[in-house]
Amino acid sequence: MWIGSHVSFNKNTQLLGSLEEALSYGATTFMFYTGAPQNTMRYAIDKTLTKKAREIMEEKGMDITKVIVHAPYIVNLANRLDEEKFQFSVRFLKEEIKRCEDLGISYLVLHPGSHVKEGVDVGIQNIISGLNLILTDSKVTILLETMAGKGSECGCSFEQISRIIDGVEKKDRIGVCLDTCHLNDAGYDMKDFNHVLDLFDEKVGLSYVHCIHINDSKNPLGSHKDRHENIGYGTIGFDALLAIVYNDRLKDIPKILETPYIDKKAPYKEEIAMLLNKKFNNHLKQGN
Ligand code: FE
Ligand code: FE
Ligand code: ZN
């Protein structure tokens, strides 16, 4: 199984540091931002560090095509009222694709964007235009993440995801990243996951899915909140998340945890172990 978590990526250790962090959690894959998630300050990719990391990955049987990069939150293709900001997002994502190519990464997860005051139809049109500017000669596939529908987020229903993909010219360079917390908050019942996959298959097509974020949610179905909870401590619950992780229809798809730190400590080692052992650990969080 390809399972891992969000890990850090530092200027001085780069892919090698991210890999070492992932290995310390007992992970078989991982996801990282090429810098801080909340800003667009980025450094050149170091060839020596990349080579070293790739060698260790090969030794360990880790497949680089299952490793995911996440674009920073602040790029927004959905709003074009400030054309300069939109063009900045396009330029940044083109450069991010080059960084992924340098690292040997195949998939870049992107939040489709927030339309702010433009309305969802214009938002989707802007996202399509942006993606068509970005994906011209890309070897990397952009995965649109399914969103919770907080504020004016686009991509919080399968219909919206499908409309975006319909408008993208390079269909072989666009895909989807499901997120269990976001889906729950958007109103898709994770306790009936096979039905959700049927809906997705009908509206979009299961072959577009290349990553799934495994998170519990702090909020009820359809709350449009987007607050992640630790595995088994939220409204989705351990059994439903376990059934998702072991669902045969997503067998080869990388599963990435983005759950919150507990007492300033990453919970990923324990959470990955819980899912691999199929046994809920009720000691992970105090008060339970
Ligand atoms: Fe995300
Ligand atoms: Fe996510
Ligand atoms: Zn989220």
Tab-separated table of C-alpha atoms and ligand atoms in Angstrom:
chain	number	residue	atom	x	y	z
A	1	MET	CA	0.000	0.000	0.000
A	2	TRP	CA	1.185	3.537	-0.833
A	3	ILE	CA	0.553	5.397	2.391
A	4	GLY	CA	2.225	8.428	3.906
A	5	SER	CA	1.671	11.947	5.115
A	6	HIS	CA	2.439	15.547	4.486
A	7	VAL	CA	6.134	16.135	5.362
A	8	SER	CA	8.339	19.234	5.417
A	9	PHE	CA	10.759	20.304	2.672
A	10	ASN	CA	13.669	22.483	3.732
A	11	LYS	CA	16.050	24.546	1.628
A	12	ASN	CA	19.147	22.692	2.898
A	13	THR	CA	17.954	19.060	2.824
A	14	GLN	CA	15.193	19.180	0.174
A	15	LEU	CA	13.880	15.810	-1.110
A	16	LEU	CA	16.398	13.917	1.052
A	17	GLY	CA	15.078	15.552	4.234
A	18	SER	CA	11.455	14.942	3.206
A	19	LEU	CA	12.232	11.289	2.486
A	20	GLU	CA	13.966	10.806	5.852
A	21	GLU	CA	10.978	12.326	7.659
A	22	ALA	CA	8.597	10.013	5.740
A	23	LEU	CA	10.716	6.954	6.560
A	24	SER	CA	10.655	7.898	10.259
A	25	TYR	CA	6.841	7.569	10.111
A	26	GLY	CA	6.985	4.108	8.495
A	27	ALA	CA	5.515	5.598	5.305
A	28	THR	CA	5.791	4.156	1.790
A	29	THR	CA	5.157	7.517	0.108
A	30	PHE	CA	4.766	11.194	1.089
A	31	MET	CA	3.584	14.659	0.052
A	32	PHE	CA	5.351	17.992	0.459
A	33	TYR	CA	5.259	21.655	-0.510
A	34	THR	CA	8.423	22.822	-2.329
A	35	GLY	CA	8.662	25.569	0.338
A	36	ALA	CA	6.245	27.040	2.889
A	37	PRO	CA	2.575	26.173	2.141
A	38	GLN	CA	1.472	29.761	2.779
A	39	ASN	CA	3.986	31.632	0.599
A	40	THR	CA	5.586	31.448	-2.839
A	41	MET	CA	9.251	31.876	-1.789
A	42	ARG	CA	11.041	29.013	-3.523
A	43	TYR	CA	14.644	27.831	-4.029
A	44	ALA	CA	16.336	26.013	-6.899
A	45	ILE	CA	16.209	22.219	-6.732
A	46	ASP	CA	19.593	20.729	-5.724
A	47	LYS	CA	20.628	17.936	-8.093
A	48	THR	CA	22.935	16.157	-5.598
A	49	LEU	CA	20.282	15.978	-2.852
A	50	THR	CA	17.694	14.793	-5.379
A	51	LYS	CA	20.019	12.074	-6.689
A	52	LYS	CA	20.833	10.824	-3.168
A	53	ALA	CA	17.135	10.737	-2.209
A	54	ARG	CA	16.193	8.913	-5.412
A	55	GLU	CA	18.887	6.278	-4.750
A	56	ILE	CA	17.590	5.597	-1.236
A	57	MET	CA	14.020	5.448	-2.547
A	58	GLU	CA	15.034	2.858	-5.107
A	59	GLU	CA	16.727	0.757	-2.392
A	60	LYS	CA	13.574	0.945	-0.266
A	61	GLY	CA	11.233	0.134	-3.149
A	62	MET	CA	9.553	3.551	-2.993
A	63	ASP	CA	8.063	4.677	-6.287
A	64	ILE	CA	8.702	8.385	-7.039
A	65	THR	CA	5.533	8.475	-9.173
A	66	LYS	CA	3.543	7.904	-5.944
A	67	VAL	CA	5.126	10.950	-4.270
A	68	ILE	CA	3.031	14.108	-4.427
A	69	VAL	CA	3.784	17.836	-4.437
A	70	HIS	CA	1.119	20.256	-3.157
A	71	ALA	CA	0.990	23.778	-4.598
A	72	PRO	CA	0.853	26.623	-2.024
A	73	TYR	CA	-2.607	27.749	-0.841
A	74	ILE	CA	-2.213	31.314	-1.998
A	75	VAL	CA	-2.098	30.698	-5.730
A	76	ASN	CA	-5.599	31.314	-7.043
A	77	LEU	CA	-6.645	30.718	-10.630
A	78	ALA	CA	-10.365	31.288	-9.989
A	79	ASN	CA	-10.308	35.069	-9.527
A	80	ARG	CA	-9.237	37.351	-12.323
A	81	LEU	CA	-10.426	40.732	-11.032
A	82	ASP	CA	-6.755	41.461	-10.334
A	83	GLU	CA	-5.172	40.295	-13.603
A	84	GLU	CA	-1.660	40.777	-12.197
A	85	LYS	CA	-2.375	38.270	-9.370
A	86	PHE	CA	-3.871	35.786	-11.821
A	87	GLN	CA	-0.822	36.023	-14.087
A	88	PHE	CA	1.429	35.609	-11.053
A	89	SER	CA	-0.377	32.346	-10.180
A	90	VAL	CA	0.031	31.110	-13.759
A	91	ARG	CA	3.767	31.938	-13.764
A	92	PHE	CA	4.288	30.401	-10.328
A	93	LEU	CA	2.570	27.139	-11.313
A	94	LYS	CA	4.629	26.903	-14.511
A	95	GLU	CA	7.776	27.192	-12.371
A	96	GLU	CA	6.373	24.722	-9.829
A	97	ILE	CA	5.901	22.200	-12.645
A	98	LYS	CA	9.565	22.669	-13.610
A	99	ARG	CA	10.586	22.023	-9.986
A	100	CYS	CA	8.471	18.841	-9.997
A	101	GLU	CA	10.127	17.758	-13.239
A	102	ASP	CA	13.582	18.345	-11.710
A	103	LEU	CA	12.599	16.173	-8.727
A	104	GLY	CA	11.065	13.438	-10.902
A	105	ILE	CA	7.588	14.057	-9.448
A	106	SER	CA	4.551	13.205	-11.611
A	107	TYR	CA	1.657	14.790	-9.686
A	108	LEU	CA	1.027	18.320	-8.411
A	109	VAL	CA	-2.052	18.845	-6.205
A	110	LEU	CA	-3.807	22.174	-6.658
A	111	HIS	CA	-6.762	23.792	-4.891
A	112	PRO	CA	-8.899	24.889	-7.877
A	113	GLY	CA	-9.326	28.347	-6.328
A	114	SER	CA	-11.811	30.802	-4.826
A	115	HIS	CA	-13.871	32.994	-7.123
A	116	VAL	CA	-14.199	35.666	-4.382
A	117	LYS	CA	-16.943	37.912	-5.819
A	118	GLU	CA	-16.918	36.686	-9.405
A	119	GLY	CA	-19.405	33.814	-8.982
A	120	VAL	CA	-18.796	30.110	-9.517
A	121	ASP	CA	-19.365	30.110	-13.305
A	122	VAL	CA	-16.784	32.841	-13.929
A	123	GLY	CA	-14.504	31.180	-11.357
A	124	ILE	CA	-14.582	27.889	-13.261
A	125	GLN	CA	-13.958	29.706	-16.552
A	126	ASN	CA	-10.912	31.446	-15.006
A	127	ILE	CA	-9.544	28.131	-13.683
A	128	ILE	CA	-9.898	26.558	-17.138
A	129	SER	CA	-8.115	29.498	-18.816
A	130	GLY	CA	-5.323	29.335	-16.240
A	131	LEU	CA	-4.858	25.578	-16.587
A	132	ASN	CA	-4.734	25.853	-20.372
A	133	LEU	CA	-1.958	28.457	-20.073
A	134	ILE	CA	-0.019	26.291	-17.584
A	135	LEU	CA	-0.299	22.798	-19.060
A	136	THR	CA	1.043	23.583	-22.555
A	137	ASP	CA	4.127	21.305	-22.510
A	138	SER	CA	3.967	19.869	-18.977
A	139	LYS	CA	5.215	16.382	-18.126
A	140	VAL	CA	3.524	16.771	-14.732
A	141	THR	CA	-0.183	16.139	-14.130
A	142	ILE	CA	-2.108	18.705	-12.079
A	143	LEU	CA	-4.562	17.099	-9.648
A	144	LEU	CA	-7.548	19.278	-8.753
A	145	GLU	CA	-8.361	18.752	-5.078
A	146	THR	CA	-12.016	18.310	-4.129
A	147	MET	CA	-12.819	21.180	-1.745
A	148	ALA	CA	-15.095	21.614	1.291
A	149	GLY	CA	-16.913	24.627	-0.148
A	150	LYS	CA	-15.638	27.064	2.462
A	151	GLY	CA	-16.150	30.705	1.445
A	152	SER	CA	-16.211	30.925	-2.353
A	153	GLU	CA	-14.129	27.815	-3.086
A	154	CYS	CA	-14.649	26.223	-6.495
A	155	GLY	CA	-14.393	22.449	-6.956
A	156	CYS	CA	-16.577	21.397	-4.024
A	157	SER	CA	-18.848	19.163	-6.128
A	158	PHE	CA	-18.168	16.483	-8.726
A	159	GLU	CA	-20.200	18.557	-11.205
A	160	GLN	CA	-17.804	21.499	-10.792
A	161	ILE	CA	-14.715	19.265	-11.063
A	162	SER	CA	-16.188	17.748	-14.215
A	163	ARG	CA	-16.858	21.183	-15.750
A	164	ILE	CA	-13.242	22.203	-15.146
A	165	ILE	CA	-11.847	19.003	-16.694
A	166	ASP	CA	-14.193	19.411	-19.685
A	167	GLY	CA	-12.575	22.767	-20.452
A	168	VAL	CA	-8.971	21.603	-20.135
A	169	GLU	CA	-7.312	20.892	-23.470
A	170	LYS	CA	-4.577	18.548	-22.176
A	171	LYS	CA	-6.847	15.864	-20.694
A	172	ASP	CA	-3.848	13.573	-20.070
A	173	ARG	CA	-2.288	16.217	-17.791
A	174	ILE	CA	-5.302	16.811	-15.534
A	175	GLY	CA	-6.580	14.626	-12.706
A	176	VAL	CA	-8.199	14.711	-9.283
A	177	CYS	CA	-7.099	14.405	-5.653
A	178	LEU	CA	-9.946	13.352	-3.361
A	179	ASP	CA	-9.843	14.586	0.268
A	180	THR	CA	-12.037	12.702	2.751
A	181	CYS	CA	-12.441	15.679	5.128
A	182	HIS	CA	-13.319	18.025	2.272
A	183	LEU	CA	-15.748	15.497	0.756
A	184	ASN	CA	-17.484	15.039	4.126
A	185	ASP	CA	-17.714	18.786	4.633
A	186	ALA	CA	-18.990	19.219	1.058
A	187	GLY	CA	-21.841	16.776	1.814
A	188	TYR	CA	-20.559	13.438	0.456
A	189	ASP	CA	-21.075	10.689	3.043
A	190	MET	CA	-17.751	8.930	3.631
A	191	LYS	CA	-19.560	6.145	5.501
A	192	ASP	CA	-21.044	5.173	2.124
A	193	PHE	CA	-17.811	5.530	0.162
A	194	ASN	CA	-18.630	3.073	-2.626
A	195	HIS	CA	-21.686	5.130	-3.440
A	196	VAL	CA	-19.532	8.302	-3.489
A	197	LEU	CA	-17.117	6.579	-5.874
A	198	ASP	CA	-20.054	5.563	-8.082
A	199	LEU	CA	-21.186	9.192	-8.211
A	200	PHE	CA	-17.651	10.340	-8.987
A	201	ASP	CA	-17.275	7.710	-11.701
A	202	GLU	CA	-20.526	8.796	-13.292
A	203	LYS	CA	-19.785	12.544	-13.203
A	204	VAL	CA	-15.990	12.603	-13.703
A	205	GLY	CA	-14.477	9.134	-14.139
A	206	LEU	CA	-12.507	7.146	-11.576
A	207	SER	CA	-9.455	6.994	-13.869
A	208	TYR	CA	-8.862	10.704	-13.110
A	209	VAL	CA	-8.122	9.974	-9.416
A	210	HIS	CA	-4.376	9.821	-8.672
A	211	CYS	CA	-4.229	10.740	-4.977
A	212	ILE	CA	-6.462	10.673	-1.911
A	213	HIS	CA	-6.015	12.703	1.266
A	214	ILE	CA	-7.050	10.665	4.298
A	215	ASN	CA	-8.287	12.975	7.058
A	216	ASP	CA	-11.021	12.822	9.652
A	217	SER	CA	-13.219	15.928	10.003
A	218	LYS	CA	-14.026	18.079	13.035
A	219	ASN	CA	-17.412	18.965	11.531
A	220	PRO	CA	-20.591	17.217	10.394
A	221	LEU	CA	-21.532	16.164	6.865
A	222	GLY	CA	-22.177	19.172	4.626
A	223	SER	CA	-20.821	21.763	7.079
A	224	HIS	CA	-18.530	23.454	4.457
A	225	LYS	CA	-15.906	24.075	7.146
A	226	ASP	CA	-12.633	22.292	6.200
A	227	ARG	CA	-11.102	21.534	9.601
A	228	HIS	CA	-9.115	18.293	9.638
A	229	GLU	CA	-9.223	15.918	12.617
A	230	ASN	CA	-6.952	13.027	13.611
A	231	ILE	CA	-7.803	9.569	12.237
A	232	GLY	CA	-10.733	8.109	14.167
A	233	TYR	CA	-11.288	11.197	16.334
A	234	GLY	CA	-13.732	12.993	14.041
A	235	THR	CA	-17.157	12.733	12.462
A	236	ILE	CA	-16.062	10.307	9.718
A	237	GLY	CA	-14.627	7.814	12.190
A	238	PHE	CA	-12.021	5.060	12.111
A	239	ASP	CA	-14.086	2.310	10.462
A	240	ALA	CA	-15.158	4.485	7.536
A	241	LEU	CA	-11.595	5.734	6.968
A	242	LEU	CA	-10.243	2.185	7.182
A	243	ALA	CA	-12.739	1.019	4.549
A	244	ILE	CA	-11.589	3.888	2.272
A	245	VAL	CA	-7.903	3.067	2.723
A	246	TYR	CA	-8.544	-0.594	1.867
A	247	ASN	CA	-11.070	0.038	-0.928
A	248	ASP	CA	-9.990	-2.038	-3.946
A	249	ARG	CA	-11.088	0.623	-6.415
A	250	LEU	CA	-8.308	2.925	-5.122
A	251	LYS	CA	-5.779	0.152	-4.551
A	252	ASP	CA	-2.715	1.710	-6.246
A	253	ILE	CA	-3.606	5.321	-5.404
A	254	PRO	CA	-1.293	7.086	-2.898
A	255	LYS	CA	-3.000	7.808	0.440
A	256	ILE	CA	-1.768	10.918	2.227
A	257	LEU	CA	-2.583	11.998	5.786
A	258	GLU	CA	-2.853	15.722	6.550
A	259	THR	CA	-4.152	15.468	10.094
A	260	PRO	CA	-3.275	18.046	12.776
A	261	TYR	CA	-0.236	17.822	15.034
A	262	ILE	CA	-0.919	16.726	18.627
A	263	ASP	CA	0.953	18.709	21.308
A	264	LYS	CA	3.204	20.139	18.558
A	265	LYS	CA	4.149	16.606	17.502
A	266	ALA	CA	3.421	14.892	14.172
A	267	PRO	CA	0.883	12.047	14.712
A	268	TYR	CA	1.710	10.301	11.430
A	269	LYS	CA	3.774	7.390	12.709
A	270	GLU	CA	0.948	6.333	15.050
A	271	GLU	CA	-1.813	7.056	12.531
A	272	ILE	CA	-0.123	5.118	9.707
A	273	ALA	CA	0.410	2.211	12.132
A	274	MET	CA	-3.294	2.316	13.110
A	275	LEU	CA	-4.358	2.031	9.473
A	276	LEU	CA	-1.824	-0.702	8.638
A	277	ASN	CA	-2.715	-2.692	11.790
A	278	LYS	CA	-6.434	-1.990	11.234
A	279	LYS	CA	-6.739	-1.122	14.916
A	280	PHE	CA	-7.813	2.231	16.390
A	281	ASN	CA	-5.384	3.719	18.941
A	282	ASN	CA	-7.518	5.569	21.475
A	283	HIS	CA	-4.448	6.787	23.409
A	284	LEU	CA	-3.182	9.065	20.646
A	285	LYS	CA	-5.127	12.046	21.961
A	286	GLN	CA	-5.645	12.937	25.608
A	287	GLY	CA	-9.187	13.042	26.885
A	288	ASN	CA	-10.237	10.012	24.871
B	1	FE	FE	-5.011	20.597	-0.089
B	2	FE	FE	-6.206	17.859	1.356
B	3	ZN	ZN	-8.303	20.856	4.026
